[in-house]
Structure formats: C-alpha cells, structure tokens
GROMACS .gro file of C-alpha atoms in nm:
model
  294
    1UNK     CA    1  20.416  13.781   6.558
    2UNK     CA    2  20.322  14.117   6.649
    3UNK     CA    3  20.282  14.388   6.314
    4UNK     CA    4  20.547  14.632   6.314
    5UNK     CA    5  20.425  15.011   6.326
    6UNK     CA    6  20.547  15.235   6.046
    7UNK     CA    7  20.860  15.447   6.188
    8UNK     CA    8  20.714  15.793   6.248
    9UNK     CA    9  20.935  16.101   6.093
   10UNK     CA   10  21.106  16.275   6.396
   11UNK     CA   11  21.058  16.644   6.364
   12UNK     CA   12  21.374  16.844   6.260
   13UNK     CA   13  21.511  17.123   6.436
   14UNK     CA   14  21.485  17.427   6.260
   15UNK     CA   15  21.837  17.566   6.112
   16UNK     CA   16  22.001  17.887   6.285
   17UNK     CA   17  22.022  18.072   6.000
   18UNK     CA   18  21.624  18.023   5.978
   19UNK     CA   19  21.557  18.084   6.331
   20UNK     CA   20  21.787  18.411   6.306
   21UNK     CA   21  21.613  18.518   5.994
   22UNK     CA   22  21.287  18.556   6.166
   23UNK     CA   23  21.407  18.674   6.481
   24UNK     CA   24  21.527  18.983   6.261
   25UNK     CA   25  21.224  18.991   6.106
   26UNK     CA   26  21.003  19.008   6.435
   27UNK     CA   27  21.209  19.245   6.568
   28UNK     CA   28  21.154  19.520   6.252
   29UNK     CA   29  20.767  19.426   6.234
   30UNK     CA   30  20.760  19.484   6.610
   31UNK     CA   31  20.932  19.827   6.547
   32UNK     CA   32  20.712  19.897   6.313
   33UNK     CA   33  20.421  19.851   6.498
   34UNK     CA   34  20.583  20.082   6.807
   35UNK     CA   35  20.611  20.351   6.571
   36UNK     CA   36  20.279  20.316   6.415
   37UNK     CA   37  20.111  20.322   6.774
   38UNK     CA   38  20.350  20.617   6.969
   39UNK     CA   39  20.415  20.842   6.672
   40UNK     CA   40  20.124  20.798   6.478
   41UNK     CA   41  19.786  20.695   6.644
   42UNK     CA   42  19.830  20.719   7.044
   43UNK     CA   43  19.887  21.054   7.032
   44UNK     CA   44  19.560  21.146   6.854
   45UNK     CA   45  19.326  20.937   7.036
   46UNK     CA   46  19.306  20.721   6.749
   47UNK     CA   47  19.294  20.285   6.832
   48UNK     CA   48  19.280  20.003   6.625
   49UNK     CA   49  19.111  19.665   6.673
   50UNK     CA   50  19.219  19.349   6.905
   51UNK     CA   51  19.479  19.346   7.229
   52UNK     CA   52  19.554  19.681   7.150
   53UNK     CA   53  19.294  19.879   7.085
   54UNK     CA   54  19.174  19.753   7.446
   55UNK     CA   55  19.519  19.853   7.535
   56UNK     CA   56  19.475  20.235   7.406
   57UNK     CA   57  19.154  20.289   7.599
   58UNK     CA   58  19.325  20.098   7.944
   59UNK     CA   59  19.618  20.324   7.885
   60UNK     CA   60  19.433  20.703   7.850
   61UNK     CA   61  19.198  20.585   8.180
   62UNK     CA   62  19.440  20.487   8.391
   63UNK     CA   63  19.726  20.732   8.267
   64UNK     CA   64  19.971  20.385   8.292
   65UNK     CA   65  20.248  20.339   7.979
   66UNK     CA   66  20.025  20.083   7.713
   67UNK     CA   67  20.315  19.884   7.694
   68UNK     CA   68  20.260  19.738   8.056
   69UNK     CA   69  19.862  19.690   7.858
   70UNK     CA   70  19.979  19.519   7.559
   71UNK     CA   71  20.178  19.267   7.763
   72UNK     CA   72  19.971  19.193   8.048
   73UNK     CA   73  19.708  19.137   7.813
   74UNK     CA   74  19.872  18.903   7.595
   75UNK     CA   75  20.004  18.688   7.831
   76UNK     CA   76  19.691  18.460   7.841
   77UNK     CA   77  19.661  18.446   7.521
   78UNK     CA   78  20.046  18.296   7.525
   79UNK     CA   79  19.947  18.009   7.677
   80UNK     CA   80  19.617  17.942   7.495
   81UNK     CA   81  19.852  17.966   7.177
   82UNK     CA   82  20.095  17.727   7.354
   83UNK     CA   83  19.853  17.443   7.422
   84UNK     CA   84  19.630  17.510   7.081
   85UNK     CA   85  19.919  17.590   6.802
   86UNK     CA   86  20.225  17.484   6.959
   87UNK     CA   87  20.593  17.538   7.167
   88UNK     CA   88  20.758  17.795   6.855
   89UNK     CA   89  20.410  18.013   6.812
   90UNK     CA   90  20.383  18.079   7.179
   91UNK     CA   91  20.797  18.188   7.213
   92UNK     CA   92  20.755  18.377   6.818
   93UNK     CA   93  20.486  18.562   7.014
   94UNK     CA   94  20.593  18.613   7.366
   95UNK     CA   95  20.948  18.731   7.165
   96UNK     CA   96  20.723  18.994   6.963
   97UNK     CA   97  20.492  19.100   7.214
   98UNK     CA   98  20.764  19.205   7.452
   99UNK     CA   99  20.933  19.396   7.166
  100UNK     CA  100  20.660  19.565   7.145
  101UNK     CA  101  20.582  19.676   7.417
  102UNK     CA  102  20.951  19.793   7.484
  103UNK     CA  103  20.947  19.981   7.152
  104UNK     CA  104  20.613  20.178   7.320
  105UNK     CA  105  20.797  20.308   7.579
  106UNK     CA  106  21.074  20.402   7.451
  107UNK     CA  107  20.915  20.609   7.160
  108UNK     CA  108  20.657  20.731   7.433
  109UNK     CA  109  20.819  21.035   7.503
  110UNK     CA  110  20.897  21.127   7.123
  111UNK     CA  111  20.637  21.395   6.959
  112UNK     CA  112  20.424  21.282   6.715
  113UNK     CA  113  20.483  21.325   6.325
  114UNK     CA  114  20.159  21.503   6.284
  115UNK     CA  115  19.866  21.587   6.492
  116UNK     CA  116  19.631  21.617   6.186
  117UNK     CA  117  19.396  21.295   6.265
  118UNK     CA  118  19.310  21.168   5.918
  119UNK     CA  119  19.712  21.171   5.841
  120UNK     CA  120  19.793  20.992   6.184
  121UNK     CA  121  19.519  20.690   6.089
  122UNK     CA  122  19.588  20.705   5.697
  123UNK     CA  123  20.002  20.657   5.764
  124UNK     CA  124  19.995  20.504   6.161
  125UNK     CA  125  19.756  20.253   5.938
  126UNK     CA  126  20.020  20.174   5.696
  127UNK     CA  127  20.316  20.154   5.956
  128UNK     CA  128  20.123  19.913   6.191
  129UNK     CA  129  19.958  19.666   5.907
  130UNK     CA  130  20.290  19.647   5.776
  131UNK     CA  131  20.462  19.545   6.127
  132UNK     CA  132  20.194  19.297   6.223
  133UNK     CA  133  20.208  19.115   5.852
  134UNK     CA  134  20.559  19.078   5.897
  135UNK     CA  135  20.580  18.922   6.236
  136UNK     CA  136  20.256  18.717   6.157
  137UNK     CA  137  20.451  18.636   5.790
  138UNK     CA  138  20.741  18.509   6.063
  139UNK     CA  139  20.540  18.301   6.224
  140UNK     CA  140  20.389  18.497   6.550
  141UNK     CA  141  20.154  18.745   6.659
  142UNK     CA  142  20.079  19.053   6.864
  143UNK     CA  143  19.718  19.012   6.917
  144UNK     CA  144  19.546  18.719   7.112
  145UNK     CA  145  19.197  18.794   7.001
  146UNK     CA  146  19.298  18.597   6.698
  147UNK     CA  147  19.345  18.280   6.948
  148UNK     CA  148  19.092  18.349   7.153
  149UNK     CA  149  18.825  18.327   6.851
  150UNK     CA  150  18.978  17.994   6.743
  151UNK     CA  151  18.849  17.846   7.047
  152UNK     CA  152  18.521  18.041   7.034
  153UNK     CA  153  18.490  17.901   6.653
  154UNK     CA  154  18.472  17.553   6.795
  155UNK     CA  155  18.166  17.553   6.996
  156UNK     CA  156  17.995  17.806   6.817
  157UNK     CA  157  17.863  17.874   6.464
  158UNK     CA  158  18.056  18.107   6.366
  159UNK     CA  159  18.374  18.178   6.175
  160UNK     CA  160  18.684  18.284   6.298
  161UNK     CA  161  18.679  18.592   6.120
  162UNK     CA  162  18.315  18.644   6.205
  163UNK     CA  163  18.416  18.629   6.607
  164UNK     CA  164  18.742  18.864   6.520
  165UNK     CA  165  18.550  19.103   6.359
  166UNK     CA  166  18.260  19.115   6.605
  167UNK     CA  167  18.525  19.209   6.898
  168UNK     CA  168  18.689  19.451   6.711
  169UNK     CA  169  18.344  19.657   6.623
  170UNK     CA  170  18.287  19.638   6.987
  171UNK     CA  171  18.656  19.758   7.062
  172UNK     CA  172  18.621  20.059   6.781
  173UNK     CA  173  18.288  20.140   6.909
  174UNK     CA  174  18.443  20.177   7.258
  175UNK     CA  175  18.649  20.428   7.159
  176UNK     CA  176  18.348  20.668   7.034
  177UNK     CA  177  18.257  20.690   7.428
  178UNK     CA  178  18.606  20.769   7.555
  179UNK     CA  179  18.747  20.995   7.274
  180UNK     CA  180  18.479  21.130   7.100
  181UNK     CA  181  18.274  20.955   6.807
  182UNK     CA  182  18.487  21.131   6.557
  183UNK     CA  183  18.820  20.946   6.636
  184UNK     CA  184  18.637  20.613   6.640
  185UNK     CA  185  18.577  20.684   6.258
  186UNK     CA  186  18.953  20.727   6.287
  187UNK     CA  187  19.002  20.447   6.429
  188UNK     CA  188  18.789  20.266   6.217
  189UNK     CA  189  18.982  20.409   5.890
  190UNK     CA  190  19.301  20.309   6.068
  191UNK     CA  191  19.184  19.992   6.123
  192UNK     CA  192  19.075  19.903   5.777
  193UNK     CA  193  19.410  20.024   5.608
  194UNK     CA  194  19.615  19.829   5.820
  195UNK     CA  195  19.386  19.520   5.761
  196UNK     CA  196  19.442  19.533   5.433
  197UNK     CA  197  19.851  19.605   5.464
  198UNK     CA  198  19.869  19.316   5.639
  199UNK     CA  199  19.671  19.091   5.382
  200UNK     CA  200  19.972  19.283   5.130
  201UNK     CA  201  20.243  19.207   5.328
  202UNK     CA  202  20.141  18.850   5.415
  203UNK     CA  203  20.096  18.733   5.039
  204UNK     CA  204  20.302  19.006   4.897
  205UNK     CA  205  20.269  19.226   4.607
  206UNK     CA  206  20.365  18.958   4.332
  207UNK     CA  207  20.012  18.757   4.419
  208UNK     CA  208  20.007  18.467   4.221
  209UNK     CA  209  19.696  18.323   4.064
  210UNK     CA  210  19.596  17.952   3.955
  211UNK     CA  211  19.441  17.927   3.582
  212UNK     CA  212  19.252  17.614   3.455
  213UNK     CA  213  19.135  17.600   3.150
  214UNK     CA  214  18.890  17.336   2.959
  215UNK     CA  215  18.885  17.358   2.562
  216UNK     CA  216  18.907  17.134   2.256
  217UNK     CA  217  19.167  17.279   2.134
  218UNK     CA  218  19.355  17.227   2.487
  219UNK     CA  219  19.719  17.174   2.308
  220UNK     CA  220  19.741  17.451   2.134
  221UNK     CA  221  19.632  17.679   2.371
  222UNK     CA  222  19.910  17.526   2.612
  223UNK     CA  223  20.179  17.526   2.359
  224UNK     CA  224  20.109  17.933   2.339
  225UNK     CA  225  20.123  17.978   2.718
  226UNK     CA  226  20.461  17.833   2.688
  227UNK     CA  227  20.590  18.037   2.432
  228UNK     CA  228  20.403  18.354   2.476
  229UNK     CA  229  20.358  18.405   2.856
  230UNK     CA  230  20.703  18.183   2.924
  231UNK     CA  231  20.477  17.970   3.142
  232UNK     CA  232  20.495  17.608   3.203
  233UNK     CA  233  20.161  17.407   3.195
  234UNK     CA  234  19.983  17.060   3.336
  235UNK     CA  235  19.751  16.858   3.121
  236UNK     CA  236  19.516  16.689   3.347
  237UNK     CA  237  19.235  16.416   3.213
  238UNK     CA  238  18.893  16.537   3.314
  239UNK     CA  239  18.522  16.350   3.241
  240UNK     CA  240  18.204  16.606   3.169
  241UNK     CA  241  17.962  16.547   3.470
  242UNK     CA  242  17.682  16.586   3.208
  243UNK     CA  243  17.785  16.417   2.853
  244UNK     CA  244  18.067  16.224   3.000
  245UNK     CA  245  18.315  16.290   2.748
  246UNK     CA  246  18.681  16.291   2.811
  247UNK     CA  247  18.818  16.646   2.824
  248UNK     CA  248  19.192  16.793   2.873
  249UNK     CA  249  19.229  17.003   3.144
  250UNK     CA  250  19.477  17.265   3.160
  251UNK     CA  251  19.682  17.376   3.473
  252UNK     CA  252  19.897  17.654   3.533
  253UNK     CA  253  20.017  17.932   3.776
  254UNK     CA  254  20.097  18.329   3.676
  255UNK     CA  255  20.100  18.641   3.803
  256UNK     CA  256  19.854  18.916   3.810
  257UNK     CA  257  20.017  19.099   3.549
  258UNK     CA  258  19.972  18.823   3.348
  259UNK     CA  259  19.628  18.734   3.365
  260UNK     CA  260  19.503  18.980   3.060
  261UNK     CA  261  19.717  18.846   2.802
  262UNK     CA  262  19.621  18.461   2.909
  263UNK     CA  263  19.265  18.550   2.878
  264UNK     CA  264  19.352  18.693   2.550
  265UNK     CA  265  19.532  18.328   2.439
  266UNK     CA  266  19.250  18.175   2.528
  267UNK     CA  267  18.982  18.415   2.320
  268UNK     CA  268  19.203  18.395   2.035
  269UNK     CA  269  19.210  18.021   2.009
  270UNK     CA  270  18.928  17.903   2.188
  271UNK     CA  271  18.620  18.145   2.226
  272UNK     CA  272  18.350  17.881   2.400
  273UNK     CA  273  18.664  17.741   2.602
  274UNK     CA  274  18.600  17.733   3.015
  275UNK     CA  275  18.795  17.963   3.172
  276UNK     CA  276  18.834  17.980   3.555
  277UNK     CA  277  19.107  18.213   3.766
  278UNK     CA  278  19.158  18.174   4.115
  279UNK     CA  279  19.401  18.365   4.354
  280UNK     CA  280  19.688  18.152   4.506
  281UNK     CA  281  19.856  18.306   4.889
  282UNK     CA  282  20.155  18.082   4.855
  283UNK     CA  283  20.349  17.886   4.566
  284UNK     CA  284  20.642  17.635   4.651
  285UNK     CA  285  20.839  17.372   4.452
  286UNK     CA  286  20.784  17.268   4.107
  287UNK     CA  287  20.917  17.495   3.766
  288UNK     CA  288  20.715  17.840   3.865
  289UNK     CA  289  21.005  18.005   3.737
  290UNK     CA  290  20.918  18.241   3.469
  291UNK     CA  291  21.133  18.118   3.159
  292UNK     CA  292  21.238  18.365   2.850
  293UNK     CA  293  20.973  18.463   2.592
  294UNK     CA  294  21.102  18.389   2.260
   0.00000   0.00000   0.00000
C-alpha cells in the first residue's frame, strides 16, 4: 500500500478589496514619483540612481520624452521579476511602471516649482522616496536594477545591496560628464534623501523595536513593563553558555518612544541585568496592542 502524500494548501486568491487597496496605492506612489521627476529634478539636470537615472541621461541625449526610457527599460526586468519572484510582482510592476511613465508625460510640459538646484534635490528627494516606498510597500517596483542584482548576488560574492549600490555610483557618476559635476552632487543628495524616505515609508514612522532582557530579578522587572509601559511580556527559559545556570528570559515589543523609560525599569530594578534592543520592520498577530497605564 502506497503512503499517502500530505494534501498541499492551495494558494488563495487574494480578496478585491485587497487587490483594490493596492492598486490605489500604486497609483498615488506612481504619481508621486512623476511629480518628483518632471517638477522637481528633470528640469534641473538633477538624476537619481537605478532605471531612471539611466533614463534622465537617455532622455537629455536623445531629446525623446523619459517616459518612453523608463518603460522600455523596465520591460526586461518584468520578466526577470516574473520568472524569479512571481505572476503578482511582475503585473504590481508592469501596472506601476506604466503609471509612471504616463504621469512623466503628462506633467512634462508643466514648469517646474523651483529652479534653485539644492531645493529641486532636497524636496524632488522627498516626493520620489516617498512614491517608490509606497508602491514597493504595495508590493511592486519601478526600478529593475533591484532584480537584476538578485541574480548577480547568486554567482557572485557580493550582496545585493553591494551590486545596487555599485550601479548606482556608476549611474550618479555618469551624470557629472553630461550635466556638469555639480548636479551629480545633486544628484547624489537627491539620491540619498529619497533612500532614506523610502526606508521611512516602508517601515513607517511608528518603528517598532524587540527588547530582551536577562536578570535575576526577571519577574519583577516584567510585572513593571506591564503596568508602567502598558506592555505585555514573554518569559522564555534560557541556560548560561558558560555557568550553565537556568536563567528567565524576557521578551517584548515597543516603540521607539518607549525605549528610554524601559531602559530606565530595567536600571532601577536590575543594574547588572543584560539588556539587548533590536529594531523590528514589521509586527503581526499576537497582543501588541498598547493597553492603558494605570
């Protein structure tokens, strides 16, 4: 008799009111990023990293919208994203790139904001890291250097972030030889601010943070994060590699505006206790709810 195979879950289809949801949320990051590019940085020679910084520099030598750029270059990268992450990256993407690129030329013909350069990287910065964390938060992207170095990652020795950031300084340094060497320190400003807009809008302002916390006096300092901080806590059972005594570890998950007044628990009850803090991208499930201080 022949040994049954365990039934394998079939995947779920995705509600409508989910799919919608990020639909709507493409669409406003792939505004976003049309604004950022036409209003802000095309206009003053200034480029940022990836798909379309290449697309910038393509667009000023050949005089040629950079929408047609941004989506001829991205279509490769489509189907390299369709065979290496899947059917609903490649469509979020395709769906976001072609937004794009429509929002570029229809905002092509509208004046820019401000032609002072420092203003057009500091806020075209903002705008764009914004746009791109949202549609990458909804599950696409607009720039296929990102897939590209995943495949380069595999056979080489080198990160992913490594390879990103070693096409970018070649893209930004690019830009010193067609516009001028000032507006690739532009670009390079631009490029940093919406870096780090994206990291915000990815994990959000509210960033949570993990907290364990090794001490004798292990209950006490868990029954004060409970009623001082409103936080719930895990006792975990933990072994010293070096006496091999039992210890009680304690678990638990704040905010960043709660991390000073934890470490202050902790000093007031337990001054040799081990203390470690960690930052956490994403928390789901379980009782993270913040309940009332008494």
């Amino acid at each position: 008799m022949e040994a049954q195979l365990p039934a394998v879950k079939q995947h779920t289809r995705t509600p409508l009111a989910k799919v919608l949801r990020r639909a709507v949320l493409i669409f406003f990051g792939a505004a976003l990023v049309s604004v950022g590019l036409e209003i802000f940085l095309v206009p003053n020679n200034i480029i940022d990293g990836g798909i379309v910084g290449i697309s910038i520099i393509t667009a000023h030598l050949s005089a040629l919208p950079i929408g047609l750029f941004l989506l001829l270059y991205n279509l490769p990268f489509l189907l390299l994203g369709y065979k290496q992450i899947g059917k609903t990256f490649a469509l979020s993407t395709l769906y976001a790139v072609l937004l794009m690129s429509l929002g570029t030329w229809l905002l092509h013909p509208v004046k820019a904001l401000t032609v002072d350069p420092l203003l057009a990287a500091v806020f075209g910065g903002i705008i764009l890291g914004i746009g791109v964390g949202m549609v990458i938060r909804s599950g696409g992207s607009l720039d296929g250097t990102e897939i590209l170095a995943i495949l380069f990652s595999k056979k080489t020795p080198f990160s992913v972030g490594e390879i990103v950031m070693f096409f970018n300084l070649f893209i930004l340094s690019s830009a010193g030889f067609v516009f001028g060497w000032d507006r690739a320190m532009y670009s390079l400003i631009a490029y940093y601010i919406a870096f780090k807009m994206i990291d915000i809008t990815i994990e959000g302002f509210d960033e949570s943070k993990s907290v364990w916390v090794i001490s004798e006096n292990s209950r006490e300092i868990g029954e004060a994060i409970i009623q001082r901080l409103g936080r719930g806590v895990t006792y975990l059972n933990g072994e010293g590699g070096f006496s091999g005594d039992s210890r009680r570890v304690i678990f638990c998950v704040i905010n960043r505006l709660e991390e000073a007044k934890l470490k202050s628990i902790v000093e007031e009850l337990d001054r040799t206790a081990f203390l470690a803090v960690g930052n956490i991208h994403d928390v789901k499930g379980g009782r993270f709810k913040k309940k009332n201080i008494h």
